[in-house]
């Protein structure tokens, strides 16, 4: 026991001798056990650098780079909501699925519906969603044959009544057994998928009242 105490005292003296007391001042550089990349090699703009073949530190943007200020493009045109284009960094329902400044989900898809967007939604749904949720959105995808039986059925009334913003949030962050698809599916494609989900719901749950009056004849027989 006395050897342990002796070793402990010597260790404390060594630490104090090297590091000093808390709050003490010294002109010597501090000891950094974990510098955490405080100092690292870097190049400054407009300075020479022998790291690159042309010896210039300033580099051109990679091909295909999209500016941070670029607006979303839907069908070849910038997406405009309430008279101004929507940018990826904005607190906009397009980016969050929520009413700005609140935690409430928006009820209706904020992106204008076009045939091109709906076709895109069908394509993205078949790639990202159909394996689990099935081609009809009834939760009977191929994964159900491998004992994954808790997939959401979009024809359930709960999901039919669910706000579009909440579906967007689920796609983005995942829920229960469903993982996040925020990194896999761009914002524009998430809204396109939601439109296609609504189409699948209508295809199974539509009534004769949803058919235009002149075309109801065959359905009433």
PDB file of C-alpha atoms in Angstrom:
ATOM      1  CA  UNK A   1       0.000   0.000   0.000  1.00  0.00           C
ATOM      2  CA  UNK A   2       2.834   2.378   0.884  1.00  0.00           C
ATOM      3  CA  UNK A   3       4.379   1.797  -2.560  1.00  0.00           C
ATOM      4  CA  UNK A   4       1.112   2.730  -4.181  1.00  0.00           C
ATOM      5  CA  UNK A   5       0.897   5.923  -2.121  1.00  0.00           C
ATOM      6  CA  UNK A   6       4.513   6.776  -2.932  1.00  0.00           C
ATOM      7  CA  UNK A   7       3.875   6.218  -6.656  1.00  0.00           C
ATOM      8  CA  UNK A   8       0.720   8.320  -6.499  1.00  0.00           C
ATOM      9  CA  UNK A   9       2.510  11.228  -4.800  1.00  0.00           C
ATOM     10  CA  UNK A  10       5.391  11.088  -7.275  1.00  0.00           C
ATOM     11  CA  UNK A  11       2.938  11.045 -10.178  1.00  0.00           C
ATOM     12  CA  UNK A  12       1.111  14.097  -8.814  1.00  0.00           C
ATOM     13  CA  UNK A  13       4.404  15.945  -8.339  1.00  0.00           C
ATOM     14  CA  UNK A  14       5.467  15.079 -11.865  1.00  0.00           C
ATOM     15  CA  UNK A  15       2.164  16.318 -13.337  1.00  0.00           C
ATOM     16  CA  UNK A  16       2.293  19.551 -11.346  1.00  0.00           C
ATOM     17  CA  UNK A  17       5.957  20.055 -12.215  1.00  0.00           C
ATOM     18  CA  UNK A  18       5.284  19.691 -15.940  1.00  0.00           C
ATOM     19  CA  UNK A  19       1.831  21.265 -16.283  1.00  0.00           C
ATOM     20  CA  UNK A  20       1.690  23.646 -13.326  1.00  0.00           C
ATOM     21  CA  UNK A  21      -1.461  24.636 -11.439  1.00  0.00           C
ATOM     22  CA  UNK A  22      -4.769  25.654 -12.959  1.00  0.00           C
ATOM     23  CA  UNK A  23      -4.814  29.408 -13.560  1.00  0.00           C
ATOM     24  CA  UNK A  24      -1.040  29.850 -13.313  1.00  0.00           C
ATOM     25  CA  UNK A  25       0.787  31.892 -15.983  1.00  0.00           C
ATOM     26  CA  UNK A  26       3.820  30.909 -17.996  1.00  0.00           C
ATOM     27  CA  UNK A  27       5.695  32.170 -21.051  1.00  0.00           C
ATOM     28  CA  UNK A  28       6.294  28.641 -22.266  1.00  0.00           C
ATOM     29  CA  UNK A  29       4.075  27.184 -25.018  1.00  0.00           C
ATOM     30  CA  UNK A  30       1.305  25.008 -23.591  1.00  0.00           C
ATOM     31  CA  UNK A  31       1.510  21.255 -23.785  1.00  0.00           C
ATOM     32  CA  UNK A  32      -1.065  19.863 -26.222  1.00  0.00           C
ATOM     33  CA  UNK A  33      -1.848  16.210 -25.759  1.00  0.00           C
ATOM     34  CA  UNK A  34      -4.712  16.366 -28.253  1.00  0.00           C
ATOM     35  CA  UNK A  35      -4.207  19.209 -30.743  1.00  0.00           C
ATOM     36  CA  UNK A  36      -7.410  18.203 -32.613  1.00  0.00           C
ATOM     37  CA  UNK A  37      -6.156  19.617 -35.913  1.00  0.00           C
ATOM     38  CA  UNK A  38      -5.759  23.141 -34.498  1.00  0.00           C
ATOM     39  CA  UNK A  39      -2.744  23.574 -36.762  1.00  0.00           C
ATOM     40  CA  UNK A  40      -2.555  21.899 -40.115  1.00  0.00           C
ATOM     41  CA  UNK A  41      -1.038  22.394 -43.525  1.00  0.00           C
ATOM     42  CA  UNK A  42      -3.090  24.592 -45.830  1.00  0.00           C
ATOM     43  CA  UNK A  43      -2.756  26.904 -48.784  1.00  0.00           C
ATOM     44  CA  UNK A  44      -3.986  30.469 -48.997  1.00  0.00           C
ATOM     45  CA  UNK A  45      -5.754  31.970 -52.039  1.00  0.00           C
ATOM     46  CA  UNK A  46      -3.574  33.586 -54.696  1.00  0.00           C
ATOM     47  CA  UNK A  47      -0.360  32.050 -53.331  1.00  0.00           C
ATOM     48  CA  UNK A  48       2.023  29.621 -55.037  1.00  0.00           C
ATOM     49  CA  UNK A  49       1.763  25.942 -54.187  1.00  0.00           C
ATOM     50  CA  UNK A  50       4.018  23.146 -55.330  1.00  0.00           C
ATOM     51  CA  UNK A  51       1.292  20.595 -54.564  1.00  0.00           C
ATOM     52  CA  UNK A  52      -0.421  21.206 -57.923  1.00  0.00           C
ATOM     53  CA  UNK A  53       1.121  20.859 -61.358  1.00  0.00           C
ATOM     54  CA  UNK A  54       0.481  24.479 -62.312  1.00  0.00           C
ATOM     55  CA  UNK A  55       1.746  25.698 -58.897  1.00  0.00           C
ATOM     56  CA  UNK A  56      -1.431  27.698 -58.222  1.00  0.00           C
ATOM     57  CA  UNK A  57      -3.264  27.340 -54.918  1.00  0.00           C
ATOM     58  CA  UNK A  58      -6.537  28.769 -56.262  1.00  0.00           C
ATOM     59  CA  UNK A  59      -8.460  26.025 -58.073  1.00  0.00           C
ATOM     60  CA  UNK A  60     -11.382  26.047 -60.473  1.00  0.00           C
ATOM     61  CA  UNK A  61     -14.657  24.496 -59.352  1.00  0.00           C
ATOM     62  CA  UNK A  62     -15.056  20.799 -60.290  1.00  0.00           C
ATOM     63  CA  UNK A  63     -17.152  20.138 -63.348  1.00  0.00           C
ATOM     64  CA  UNK A  64     -20.850  19.914 -62.427  1.00  0.00           C
ATOM     65  CA  UNK A  65     -20.559  21.950 -59.228  1.00  0.00           C
ATOM     66  CA  UNK A  66     -23.843  23.612 -58.274  1.00  0.00           C
ATOM     67  CA  UNK A  67     -23.680  26.959 -56.501  1.00  0.00           C
ATOM     68  CA  UNK A  68     -25.027  27.036 -52.945  1.00  0.00           C
ATOM     69  CA  UNK A  69     -27.390  29.807 -54.007  1.00  0.00           C
ATOM     70  CA  UNK A  70     -28.866  27.846 -56.909  1.00  0.00           C
ATOM     71  CA  UNK A  71     -32.629  27.430 -56.748  1.00  0.00           C
ATOM     72  CA  UNK A  72     -34.368  24.085 -57.169  1.00  0.00           C
ATOM     73  CA  UNK A  73     -35.187  23.286 -60.765  1.00  0.00           C
ATOM     74  CA  UNK A  74     -38.399  21.464 -61.599  1.00  0.00           C
ATOM     75  CA  UNK A  75     -39.040  20.513 -65.196  1.00  0.00           C
ATOM     76  CA  UNK A  76     -36.268  22.778 -66.432  1.00  0.00           C
ATOM     77  CA  UNK A  77     -37.608  25.871 -64.633  1.00  0.00           C
ATOM     78  CA  UNK A  78     -36.649  27.290 -61.199  1.00  0.00           C
ATOM     79  CA  UNK A  79     -39.141  26.332 -58.510  1.00  0.00           C
ATOM     80  CA  UNK A  80     -41.012  29.481 -57.471  1.00  0.00           C
ATOM     81  CA  UNK A  81     -43.188  29.561 -54.334  1.00  0.00           C
ATOM     82  CA  UNK A  82     -45.101  32.727 -53.385  1.00  0.00           C
ATOM     83  CA  UNK A  83     -43.348  34.693 -56.084  1.00  0.00           C
ATOM     84  CA  UNK A  84     -39.703  33.877 -55.330  1.00  0.00           C
ATOM     85  CA  UNK A  85     -37.374  30.963 -56.106  1.00  0.00           C
ATOM     86  CA  UNK A  86     -36.708  28.421 -53.361  1.00  0.00           C
ATOM     87  CA  UNK A  87     -33.102  27.800 -52.311  1.00  0.00           C
ATOM     88  CA  UNK A  88     -31.764  24.713 -50.479  1.00  0.00           C
ATOM     89  CA  UNK A  89     -30.708  26.666 -47.372  1.00  0.00           C
ATOM     90  CA  UNK A  90     -34.060  28.379 -46.750  1.00  0.00           C
ATOM     91  CA  UNK A  91     -36.478  27.580 -43.934  1.00  0.00           C
ATOM     92  CA  UNK A  92     -39.085  26.777 -46.514  1.00  0.00           C
ATOM     93  CA  UNK A  93     -41.813  24.109 -46.505  1.00  0.00           C
ATOM     94  CA  UNK A  94     -40.125  22.729 -49.609  1.00  0.00           C
ATOM     95  CA  UNK A  95     -37.008  21.936 -47.546  1.00  0.00           C
ATOM     96  CA  UNK A  96     -38.609  20.970 -44.228  1.00  0.00           C
ATOM     97  CA  UNK A  97     -42.173  19.867 -44.910  1.00  0.00           C
ATOM     98  CA  UNK A  98     -43.222  22.188 -42.075  1.00  0.00           C
ATOM     99  CA  UNK A  99     -44.828  25.589 -41.713  1.00  0.00           C
ATOM    100  CA  UNK A 100     -41.916  28.034 -41.264  1.00  0.00           C
ATOM    101  CA  UNK A 101     -41.187  28.805 -37.622  1.00  0.00           C
ATOM    102  CA  UNK A 102     -43.336  25.950 -36.329  1.00  0.00           C
ATOM    103  CA  UNK A 103     -43.242  22.191 -35.872  1.00  0.00           C
ATOM    104  CA  UNK A 104     -46.537  21.718 -37.747  1.00  0.00           C
ATOM    105  CA  UNK A 105     -46.460  19.776 -40.997  1.00  0.00           C
ATOM    106  CA  UNK A 106     -47.893  21.323 -44.132  1.00  0.00           C
ATOM    107  CA  UNK A 107     -51.031  19.582 -45.355  1.00  0.00           C
ATOM    108  CA  UNK A 108     -50.506  19.845 -49.110  1.00  0.00           C
ATOM    109  CA  UNK A 109     -47.502  19.289 -51.361  1.00  0.00           C
ATOM    110  CA  UNK A 110     -46.010  22.764 -52.029  1.00  0.00           C
ATOM    111  CA  UNK A 111     -44.507  21.875 -55.402  1.00  0.00           C
ATOM    112  CA  UNK A 112     -46.723  22.542 -58.446  1.00  0.00           C
ATOM    113  CA  UNK A 113     -47.883  19.281 -59.999  1.00  0.00           C
ATOM    114  CA  UNK A 114     -46.890  18.553 -63.575  1.00  0.00           C
ATOM    115  CA  UNK A 115     -47.028  15.418 -65.658  1.00  0.00           C
ATOM    116  CA  UNK A 116     -43.241  15.364 -65.811  1.00  0.00           C
ATOM    117  CA  UNK A 117     -42.986  15.577 -62.025  1.00  0.00           C
ATOM    118  CA  UNK A 118     -45.514  12.775 -61.586  1.00  0.00           C
ATOM    119  CA  UNK A 119     -43.600  10.548 -63.992  1.00  0.00           C
ATOM    120  CA  UNK A 120     -40.457  11.310 -62.052  1.00  0.00           C
ATOM    121  CA  UNK A 121     -42.221  10.356 -58.846  1.00  0.00           C
ATOM    122  CA  UNK A 122     -43.274   7.016 -60.301  1.00  0.00           C
ATOM    123  CA  UNK A 123     -39.721   6.284 -61.407  1.00  0.00           C
ATOM    124  CA  UNK A 124     -38.190   7.213 -58.043  1.00  0.00           C
ATOM    125  CA  UNK A 125     -40.884   5.309 -56.148  1.00  0.00           C
ATOM    126  CA  UNK A 126     -40.133   2.131 -58.057  1.00  0.00           C
ATOM    127  CA  UNK A 127     -36.423   2.477 -57.306  1.00  0.00           C
ATOM    128  CA  UNK A 128     -36.512   3.513 -53.642  1.00  0.00           C
ATOM    129  CA  UNK A 129     -39.904   2.530 -52.222  1.00  0.00           C
ATOM    130  CA  UNK A 130     -41.409  -0.363 -54.168  1.00  0.00           C
ATOM    131  CA  UNK A 131     -39.133  -3.101 -52.755  1.00  0.00           C
ATOM    132  CA  UNK A 132     -40.786  -2.641 -49.355  1.00  0.00           C
ATOM    133  CA  UNK A 133     -44.101  -0.898 -50.004  1.00  0.00           C
ATOM    134  CA  UNK A 134     -45.008  -2.830 -53.160  1.00  0.00           C
ATOM    135  CA  UNK A 135     -45.966  -1.630 -56.643  1.00  0.00           C
ATOM    136  CA  UNK A 136     -49.466  -0.671 -55.436  1.00  0.00           C
ATOM    137  CA  UNK A 137     -48.204   0.917 -52.207  1.00  0.00           C
ATOM    138  CA  UNK A 138     -49.992  -1.700 -50.091  1.00  0.00           C
ATOM    139  CA  UNK A 139     -46.913  -2.793 -48.123  1.00  0.00           C
ATOM    140  CA  UNK A 140     -46.561  -6.055 -50.032  1.00  0.00           C
ATOM    141  CA  UNK A 141     -43.201  -5.558 -51.638  1.00  0.00           C
ATOM    142  CA  UNK A 142     -40.598  -8.216 -52.276  1.00  0.00           C
ATOM    143  CA  UNK A 143     -39.235  -7.771 -48.737  1.00  0.00           C
ATOM    144  CA  UNK A 144     -42.521  -9.126 -47.343  1.00  0.00           C
ATOM    145  CA  UNK A 145     -41.491 -12.517 -48.690  1.00  0.00           C
ATOM    146  CA  UNK A 146     -38.477 -12.410 -46.369  1.00  0.00           C
ATOM    147  CA  UNK A 147     -40.466 -11.974 -43.142  1.00  0.00           C
ATOM    148  CA  UNK A 148     -40.389  -8.163 -43.236  1.00  0.00           C
ATOM    149  CA  UNK A 149     -44.101  -7.739 -42.676  1.00  0.00           C
ATOM    150  CA  UNK A 150     -44.422  -4.358 -40.958  1.00  0.00           C
ATOM    151  CA  UNK A 151     -44.230  -2.164 -44.058  1.00  0.00           C
ATOM    152  CA  UNK A 152     -46.618   0.778 -44.232  1.00  0.00           C
ATOM    153  CA  UNK A 153     -49.731   0.339 -46.362  1.00  0.00           C
ATOM    154  CA  UNK A 154     -50.477   3.660 -48.021  1.00  0.00           C
ATOM    155  CA  UNK A 155     -54.127   2.635 -48.392  1.00  0.00           C
ATOM    156  CA  UNK A 156     -54.645   2.667 -44.624  1.00  0.00           C
ATOM    157  CA  UNK A 157     -56.861   5.570 -43.660  1.00  0.00           C
ATOM    158  CA  UNK A 158     -54.243   6.856 -41.241  1.00  0.00           C
ATOM    159  CA  UNK A 159     -51.747   7.360 -44.061  1.00  0.00           C
ATOM    160  CA  UNK A 160     -54.385   8.621 -46.471  1.00  0.00           C
ATOM    161  CA  UNK A 161     -55.160  11.375 -43.970  1.00  0.00           C
ATOM    162  CA  UNK A 162     -51.503  12.038 -43.151  1.00  0.00           C
ATOM    163  CA  UNK A 163     -50.200  15.469 -44.133  1.00  0.00           C
ATOM    164  CA  UNK A 164     -47.867  15.568 -47.122  1.00  0.00           C
ATOM    165  CA  UNK A 165     -45.302  17.323 -44.947  1.00  0.00           C
ATOM    166  CA  UNK A 166     -45.246  14.423 -42.497  1.00  0.00           C
ATOM    167  CA  UNK A 167     -44.655  11.931 -45.301  1.00  0.00           C
ATOM    168  CA  UNK A 168     -41.819  14.169 -46.508  1.00  0.00           C
ATOM    169  CA  UNK A 169     -40.374  14.165 -42.981  1.00  0.00           C
ATOM    170  CA  UNK A 170     -40.576  10.363 -42.809  1.00  0.00           C
ATOM    171  CA  UNK A 171     -38.800   9.986 -46.149  1.00  0.00           C
ATOM    172  CA  UNK A 172     -36.126  12.403 -44.992  1.00  0.00           C
ATOM    173  CA  UNK A 173     -35.436  11.057 -41.494  1.00  0.00           C
ATOM    174  CA  UNK A 174     -37.018   7.600 -41.450  1.00  0.00           C
ATOM    175  CA  UNK A 175     -39.430   6.157 -38.913  1.00  0.00           C
ATOM    176  CA  UNK A 176     -39.557   2.911 -36.930  1.00  0.00           C
ATOM    177  CA  UNK A 177     -37.902   0.233 -39.100  1.00  0.00           C
ATOM    178  CA  UNK A 178     -37.603   2.546 -42.102  1.00  0.00           C
ATOM    179  CA  UNK A 179     -34.227   4.214 -42.393  1.00  0.00           C
ATOM    180  CA  UNK A 180     -33.516   7.733 -43.552  1.00  0.00           C
ATOM    181  CA  UNK A 181     -33.631   8.386 -47.289  1.00  0.00           C
ATOM    182  CA  UNK A 182     -32.611  12.035 -46.980  1.00  0.00           C
ATOM    183  CA  UNK A 183     -29.137  11.288 -48.317  1.00  0.00           C
ATOM    184  CA  UNK A 184     -30.416   9.087 -51.144  1.00  0.00           C
ATOM    185  CA  UNK A 185     -33.427  10.974 -52.479  1.00  0.00           C
ATOM    186  CA  UNK A 186     -33.103  14.695 -53.346  1.00  0.00           C
ATOM    187  CA  UNK A 187     -35.710  17.128 -52.040  1.00  0.00           C
ATOM    188  CA  UNK A 188     -37.355  17.478 -55.438  1.00  0.00           C
ATOM    189  CA  UNK A 189     -37.714  13.717 -55.808  1.00  0.00           C
ATOM    190  CA  UNK A 190     -39.257  13.361 -52.335  1.00  0.00           C
ATOM    191  CA  UNK A 191     -42.123  15.647 -53.293  1.00  0.00           C
ATOM    192  CA  UNK A 192     -42.471  13.849 -56.621  1.00  0.00           C
ATOM    193  CA  UNK A 193     -42.725  10.510 -54.789  1.00  0.00           C
ATOM    194  CA  UNK A 194     -45.410  11.928 -52.494  1.00  0.00           C
ATOM    195  CA  UNK A 195     -47.495  12.914 -55.509  1.00  0.00           C
ATOM    196  CA  UNK A 196     -47.182   9.384 -56.859  1.00  0.00           C
ATOM    197  CA  UNK A 197     -48.150   7.910 -53.469  1.00  0.00           C
ATOM    198  CA  UNK A 198     -51.339   9.960 -53.611  1.00  0.00           C
ATOM    199  CA  UNK A 199     -51.994   8.582 -57.086  1.00  0.00           C
ATOM    200  CA  UNK A 200     -51.622   5.036 -55.767  1.00  0.00           C
ATOM    201  CA  UNK A 201     -54.074   5.812 -52.977  1.00  0.00           C
ATOM    202  CA  UNK A 202     -56.603   7.243 -55.385  1.00  0.00           C
ATOM    203  CA  UNK A 203     -56.212   4.246 -57.693  1.00  0.00           C
ATOM    204  CA  UNK A 204     -57.410   1.939 -54.915  1.00  0.00           C
ATOM    205  CA  UNK A 205     -59.751   4.132 -52.896  1.00  0.00           C
ATOM    206  CA  UNK A 206     -61.493   6.241 -55.529  1.00  0.00           C
ATOM    207  CA  UNK A 207     -65.308   6.247 -55.661  1.00  0.00           C
ATOM    208  CA  UNK A 208     -67.709   6.876 -58.497  1.00  0.00           C
ATOM    209  CA  UNK A 209     -68.038  10.454 -57.251  1.00  0.00           C
ATOM    210  CA  UNK A 210     -64.425  11.038 -58.258  1.00  0.00           C
ATOM    211  CA  UNK A 211     -65.301  10.300 -61.891  1.00  0.00           C
ATOM    212  CA  UNK A 212     -66.566  13.197 -64.033  1.00  0.00           C
ATOM    213  CA  UNK A 213     -70.346  13.078 -64.430  1.00  0.00           C
ATOM    214  CA  UNK A 214     -70.359  12.302 -68.182  1.00  0.00           C
ATOM    215  CA  UNK A 215     -68.061   9.289 -67.643  1.00  0.00           C
ATOM    216  CA  UNK A 216     -69.867   7.647 -64.726  1.00  0.00           C
ATOM    217  CA  UNK A 217     -72.173   5.490 -66.793  1.00  0.00           C
ATOM    218  CA  UNK A 218     -70.008   2.337 -67.048  1.00  0.00           C
ATOM    219  CA  UNK A 219     -69.188   2.478 -63.314  1.00  0.00           C
ATOM    220  CA  UNK A 220     -72.818   2.530 -62.187  1.00  0.00           C
ATOM    221  CA  UNK A 221     -73.637  -0.789 -63.807  1.00  0.00           C
TER     222      UNK A 221
END
